[in-house]
């Protein structure tokens, strides 16, 4: 570790020893002739003689040396200097005791930034200059900690000449130079300083200050003045006659003078100065680390001279190599080797590779407009935009794993999602991808269609909203939230299902919808039809009985046209007939496709295919047209009574018993006979068939015609468990709707229709397949598409067919889709329908507030969305809170303050009022607006910290000003001036205390506003010439004025008036 003293101990002792010898010799020779020799020099000479005569006093000398060094100022920050230098100060202090208490024109500077020359004599003893003076880009701060600032005239808080080096273009026209000088002059005057000069050749801006806080250019001033985009690279130890740069700049030089090529900001096309400022804000601890190793840095700087310059990354590496004693180890940032932006069309992602070498190619930096993500392409999940990412953690050598942004943006390291390349990738490769959450509303040209947005999301949600709801009110602190739950009966289910089917049919009418999307939409239609068949009910003789719609069998048709009196025992058969018709409709298109693919000679195979779809009329007609009347008669009785099945089965068994050679009978004819006999496995031997047709064959030809649907479903489930039935795979796998190959494992996921059948079969008992049933994969190949399955779950819960409290993934999936489309109000509507959970009572409230805050930019300007949210019962305070955060982030502080007040966040409103709003309004003379805002918070001042030293200051100011301006004061004349003086004294005390309490949170303009308030109150107080006021009262007023936080020139003017008054009083006496 470095020595705590500014100079190395051994070297200092040697220098002081030799210096003292020289001083003593001169003092001895001139002792008789110079009568003015100081006593300190004589004492020093005697001390030297004592030291030479005895070696026992070495410890005494060390103590004197320690005390001597402790009195010197300290300055360890890299790149800083002072004049006179530390060595010169030590020599002068030895020659002239007390020299450090009266240093003439003491100067502190920072190479490449500027310097401060403190005019006159300055006491520099015991000053920690590292803590007092800090130079930044175009600014200098002296006593940044207001609590440590001495009175004006004490320490370094005194008049000084400031020189700041501005990075301006080398080629400036005469007109531009005049504008720059005028703007600098105006900026200097606004800060209470006096402009001296500006030298365009070296960028030096000189001005005179009377006391210190922060002086320099604001961001607005920098934008107005023509600045150089690229910082010139020169050696920081050069004099101030030319442009210089600091060692902390991003583009630096190697020991041989070559420009570094591994500057990360330069490779990313960023402004190194802005990146350095961002680093200082985000990682201030590094500044402290620079201080910790200041001793080593100074020794290295002195030993290597001009070859000591290193980049910040090299500084980090050097510090870590010398910090072996530290208990916390941090990985050393490595220099940039190569940056390859990667093409969007290529498979290889863009990379940012880190290594310790550099290519030595000079770079030219260019200023860019912030950090923007170019995501014009709506990328699928497998593409990346890694060249767009700019990360502060990467800049500092940190790393991260994964991060989600809005609208499906995914930032992560390593292999891109969906990549087939198994080769390991460096963790420093940053991938930026956009996950396509909105694929469902895109046509085959990958363009978003408004018609699809309307039919996929808006219309179904509007239909859902029309269903009767019951509400549950929960308390969230002082707010109340109304959770909603749709409630319906099974009599209305058929109508609801038909309404959803109508919405899907409108989607099918949209042109340019892809074929795979049409297949999924047709499947959704069939799912709604199945829900209607399995779970609806009909009114029979004034009673609600479970039944299906009238569609298929002649029995059903006759019953629907006849009396409404229905035998209760026939209701299961009616539902079975409806389900049979649904199965026929579901497989009809596949049967027709397969039949059309056969040639005309394969009539028996065609008949078999028609039977798998229960198209008996077409099968009988085909057999009769081929002249096979007996087969046509058998087909006409297919699926009928079990007696006919038994007869066909017995005949087949007799043939086998009698040794009939089946080779003389067509194979397809035997298959048909086996099917008519109820042996579906024998009929399908060697053939594959989809699961819906297999289920139909099981119900139509094997089980008795009066078998209930639950028994049919359980039988199929048992055959499935015994591996004797095809798996009910999802429709997009079953019908090949997806071009790319889909990986599927046995039992991983099944079709939603199959789960609905199991739900019906297990109705009344616990159903444990809810999560698998309502997975996106059960109905679509898009794992992020929940737009229709959410409604199907909601309708089933509304009629009491299903209930679950653990399907939050389903809810959040739809919420994400809605947010991606900017439908924040509907997203909140979905959140309100999430079931309440005792383990997470604030889940809905947390989600709603996060949605409001994160997506405020998209909904705050939409009046319809805001009104919709208010109609849902969302507390208006939450809306105002989100808008306050958004406008505060956007820099519209006045609007943010209004919303903070509206949401009753008094502490934040007060803080924003003090730090960003009040001073701007005051300097713009908008006093009525300040009064309105301050008084609106006054009733809640008990909830606000430092109210009296915050907004209360402004209220007190206006009250005192009004009192001082009144001509007819209610206070008697004899006590008027004394009372006003007391009120002003208290006000000034509050002003000063407020400056201490708020400290660095108050910008320069706020301090100017405080100064203006103090100045105005001082003028009004001193202009009061009340009759009966004594000289003592007037002098007391001047004492009060001197405590006001006003500029020194104003204070000096008041002092002159006080002296004049005192002179007059002496003359009068």
PDB file of C-alpha atoms in Angstrom, residues 413-522:
ATOM      1  CA  UNK A 413     -25.080 -14.383 -23.869  1.00  0.00           C
ATOM      2  CA  UNK A 414     -24.021 -17.563 -25.569  1.00  0.00           C
ATOM      3  CA  UNK A 415     -25.683 -19.521 -28.370  1.00  0.00           C
ATOM      4  CA  UNK A 416     -28.691 -17.932 -30.046  1.00  0.00           C
ATOM      5  CA  UNK A 417     -32.093 -19.447 -29.320  1.00  0.00           C
ATOM      6  CA  UNK A 418     -32.983 -22.245 -31.692  1.00  0.00           C
ATOM      7  CA  UNK A 419     -29.450 -22.549 -33.042  1.00  0.00           C
ATOM      8  CA  UNK A 420     -28.394 -26.026 -34.181  1.00  0.00           C
ATOM      9  CA  UNK A 421     -24.735 -25.228 -33.621  1.00  0.00           C
ATOM     10  CA  UNK A 422     -23.661 -27.160 -30.542  1.00  0.00           C
ATOM     11  CA  UNK A 423     -20.219 -25.552 -30.487  1.00  0.00           C
ATOM     12  CA  UNK A 424     -19.574 -23.600 -27.302  1.00  0.00           C
ATOM     13  CA  UNK A 425     -19.640 -19.813 -27.585  1.00  0.00           C
ATOM     14  CA  UNK A 426     -17.755 -17.292 -25.484  1.00  0.00           C
ATOM     15  CA  UNK A 427     -19.810 -15.759 -22.708  1.00  0.00           C
ATOM     16  CA  UNK A 428     -18.879 -12.324 -24.033  1.00  0.00           C
ATOM     17  CA  UNK A 429     -20.959 -12.875 -27.187  1.00  0.00           C
ATOM     18  CA  UNK A 430     -24.066 -10.787 -26.688  1.00  0.00           C
ATOM     19  CA  UNK A 431     -27.220 -11.854 -28.523  1.00  0.00           C
ATOM     20  CA  UNK A 432     -30.188  -9.548 -29.000  1.00  0.00           C
ATOM     21  CA  UNK A 433     -33.264 -11.318 -30.293  1.00  0.00           C
ATOM     22  CA  UNK A 434     -36.907 -10.529 -30.720  1.00  0.00           C
ATOM     23  CA  UNK A 435     -39.292 -13.331 -29.890  1.00  0.00           C
ATOM     24  CA  UNK A 436     -42.328 -13.215 -32.159  1.00  0.00           C
ATOM     25  CA  UNK A 437     -45.263 -12.984 -29.745  1.00  0.00           C
ATOM     26  CA  UNK A 438     -47.587 -11.580 -32.406  1.00  0.00           C
ATOM     27  CA  UNK A 439     -47.294 -14.309 -35.069  1.00  0.00           C
ATOM     28  CA  UNK A 440     -50.998 -15.055 -34.803  1.00  0.00           C
ATOM     29  CA  UNK A 441     -51.911 -11.642 -36.290  1.00  0.00           C
ATOM     30  CA  UNK A 442     -49.523 -11.932 -39.248  1.00  0.00           C
ATOM     31  CA  UNK A 443     -50.417 -13.147 -42.707  1.00  0.00           C
ATOM     32  CA  UNK A 444     -48.346 -15.392 -44.939  1.00  0.00           C
ATOM     33  CA  UNK A 445     -46.226 -12.325 -45.893  1.00  0.00           C
ATOM     34  CA  UNK A 446     -45.364 -11.759 -42.213  1.00  0.00           C
ATOM     35  CA  UNK A 447     -47.336  -8.499 -42.098  1.00  0.00           C
ATOM     36  CA  UNK A 448     -49.594  -7.527 -39.213  1.00  0.00           C
ATOM     37  CA  UNK A 449     -53.228  -7.358 -40.298  1.00  0.00           C
ATOM     38  CA  UNK A 450     -55.612  -5.123 -38.390  1.00  0.00           C
ATOM     39  CA  UNK A 451     -58.458  -7.491 -39.208  1.00  0.00           C
ATOM     40  CA  UNK A 452     -56.612 -10.310 -37.465  1.00  0.00           C
ATOM     41  CA  UNK A 453     -55.887  -8.138 -34.426  1.00  0.00           C
ATOM     42  CA  UNK A 454     -59.573  -7.341 -34.211  1.00  0.00           C
ATOM     43  CA  UNK A 455     -60.831 -10.897 -34.687  1.00  0.00           C
ATOM     44  CA  UNK A 456     -58.124 -12.662 -32.643  1.00  0.00           C
ATOM     45  CA  UNK A 457     -58.090 -10.428 -29.588  1.00  0.00           C
ATOM     46  CA  UNK A 458     -60.562  -7.533 -29.495  1.00  0.00           C
ATOM     47  CA  UNK A 459     -63.758  -9.277 -30.589  1.00  0.00           C
ATOM     48  CA  UNK A 460     -63.313 -12.373 -28.356  1.00  0.00           C
ATOM     49  CA  UNK A 461     -62.585 -10.179 -25.342  1.00  0.00           C
ATOM     50  CA  UNK A 462     -65.601  -8.002 -26.055  1.00  0.00           C
ATOM     51  CA  UNK A 463     -67.723 -11.145 -26.254  1.00  0.00           C
ATOM     52  CA  UNK A 464     -66.205 -12.370 -22.993  1.00  0.00           C
ATOM     53  CA  UNK A 465     -67.034  -9.028 -21.393  1.00  0.00           C
ATOM     54  CA  UNK A 466     -70.691  -9.406 -22.376  1.00  0.00           C
ATOM     55  CA  UNK A 467     -70.987 -12.594 -20.325  1.00  0.00           C
ATOM     56  CA  UNK A 468     -72.452 -12.053 -16.887  1.00  0.00           C
ATOM     57  CA  UNK A 469     -69.764 -11.495 -14.268  1.00  0.00           C
ATOM     58  CA  UNK A 470     -69.604 -11.676 -10.527  1.00  0.00           C
ATOM     59  CA  UNK A 471     -67.074  -9.505  -8.710  1.00  0.00           C
ATOM     60  CA  UNK A 472     -64.952 -10.010  -5.627  1.00  0.00           C
ATOM     61  CA  UNK A 473     -63.626  -6.885  -3.947  1.00  0.00           C
ATOM     62  CA  UNK A 474     -60.202  -7.122  -2.333  1.00  0.00           C
ATOM     63  CA  UNK A 475     -58.402  -4.455  -0.337  1.00  0.00           C
ATOM     64  CA  UNK A 476     -54.909  -3.374  -1.367  1.00  0.00           C
ATOM     65  CA  UNK A 477     -53.841  -0.988   1.363  1.00  0.00           C
ATOM     66  CA  UNK A 478     -56.130   2.006   1.121  1.00  0.00           C
ATOM     67  CA  UNK A 479     -57.326   0.965  -2.345  1.00  0.00           C
ATOM     68  CA  UNK A 480     -59.906  -1.570  -3.462  1.00  0.00           C
ATOM     69  CA  UNK A 481     -59.710  -3.787  -6.511  1.00  0.00           C
ATOM     70  CA  UNK A 482     -62.613  -5.634  -8.117  1.00  0.00           C
ATOM     71  CA  UNK A 483     -61.664  -9.088  -9.357  1.00  0.00           C
ATOM     72  CA  UNK A 484     -64.054 -10.498 -11.942  1.00  0.00           C
ATOM     73  CA  UNK A 485     -65.236 -13.974 -12.772  1.00  0.00           C
ATOM     74  CA  UNK A 486     -67.654 -14.869 -15.615  1.00  0.00           C
ATOM     75  CA  UNK A 487     -70.728 -16.852 -14.592  1.00  0.00           C
ATOM     76  CA  UNK A 488     -73.102 -18.587 -17.013  1.00  0.00           C
ATOM     77  CA  UNK A 489     -75.367 -21.608 -17.223  1.00  0.00           C
ATOM     78  CA  UNK A 490     -75.250 -24.463 -19.674  1.00  0.00           C
ATOM     79  CA  UNK A 491     -78.452 -23.358 -21.331  1.00  0.00           C
ATOM     80  CA  UNK A 492     -76.557 -20.353 -22.747  1.00  0.00           C
ATOM     81  CA  UNK A 493     -73.439 -22.332 -23.646  1.00  0.00           C
ATOM     82  CA  UNK A 494     -74.585 -23.189 -27.157  1.00  0.00           C
ATOM     83  CA  UNK A 495     -75.178 -19.533 -27.966  1.00  0.00           C
ATOM     84  CA  UNK A 496     -71.794 -18.506 -26.524  1.00  0.00           C
ATOM     85  CA  UNK A 497     -69.994 -21.189 -28.530  1.00  0.00           C
ATOM     86  CA  UNK A 498     -71.737 -20.141 -31.731  1.00  0.00           C
ATOM     87  CA  UNK A 499     -70.652 -16.535 -31.116  1.00  0.00           C
ATOM     88  CA  UNK A 500     -67.001 -17.585 -30.771  1.00  0.00           C
ATOM     89  CA  UNK A 501     -67.309 -19.727 -33.910  1.00  0.00           C
ATOM     90  CA  UNK A 502     -68.642 -16.703 -35.785  1.00  0.00           C
ATOM     91  CA  UNK A 503     -65.556 -14.686 -34.767  1.00  0.00           C
ATOM     92  CA  UNK A 504     -63.227 -17.443 -36.010  1.00  0.00           C
ATOM     93  CA  UNK A 505     -65.118 -17.664 -39.297  1.00  0.00           C
ATOM     94  CA  UNK A 506     -64.442 -13.951 -39.821  1.00  0.00           C
ATOM     95  CA  UNK A 507     -60.732 -14.689 -39.399  1.00  0.00           C
ATOM     96  CA  UNK A 508     -60.993 -17.320 -42.138  1.00  0.00           C
ATOM     97  CA  UNK A 509     -62.359 -14.644 -44.464  1.00  0.00           C
ATOM     98  CA  UNK A 510     -59.202 -12.524 -44.121  1.00  0.00           C
ATOM     99  CA  UNK A 511     -57.147 -12.892 -47.314  1.00  0.00           C
ATOM    100  CA  UNK A 512     -53.546 -14.085 -47.343  1.00  0.00           C
ATOM    101  CA  UNK A 513     -53.904 -16.142 -44.163  1.00  0.00           C
ATOM    102  CA  UNK A 514     -51.422 -19.011 -44.330  1.00  0.00           C
ATOM    103  CA  UNK A 515     -52.644 -22.564 -44.870  1.00  0.00           C
ATOM    104  CA  UNK A 516     -51.259 -23.717 -41.518  1.00  0.00           C
ATOM    105  CA  UNK A 517     -53.099 -20.888 -39.773  1.00  0.00           C
ATOM    106  CA  UNK A 518     -56.332 -21.873 -41.545  1.00  0.00           C
ATOM    107  CA  UNK A 519     -55.903 -25.443 -40.332  1.00  0.00           C
ATOM    108  CA  UNK A 520     -55.488 -24.250 -36.750  1.00  0.00           C
ATOM    109  CA  UNK A 521     -58.538 -21.992 -37.091  1.00  0.00           C
ATOM    110  CA  UNK A 522     -60.671 -24.879 -38.374  1.00  0.00           C
TER     111      UNK A 522
END
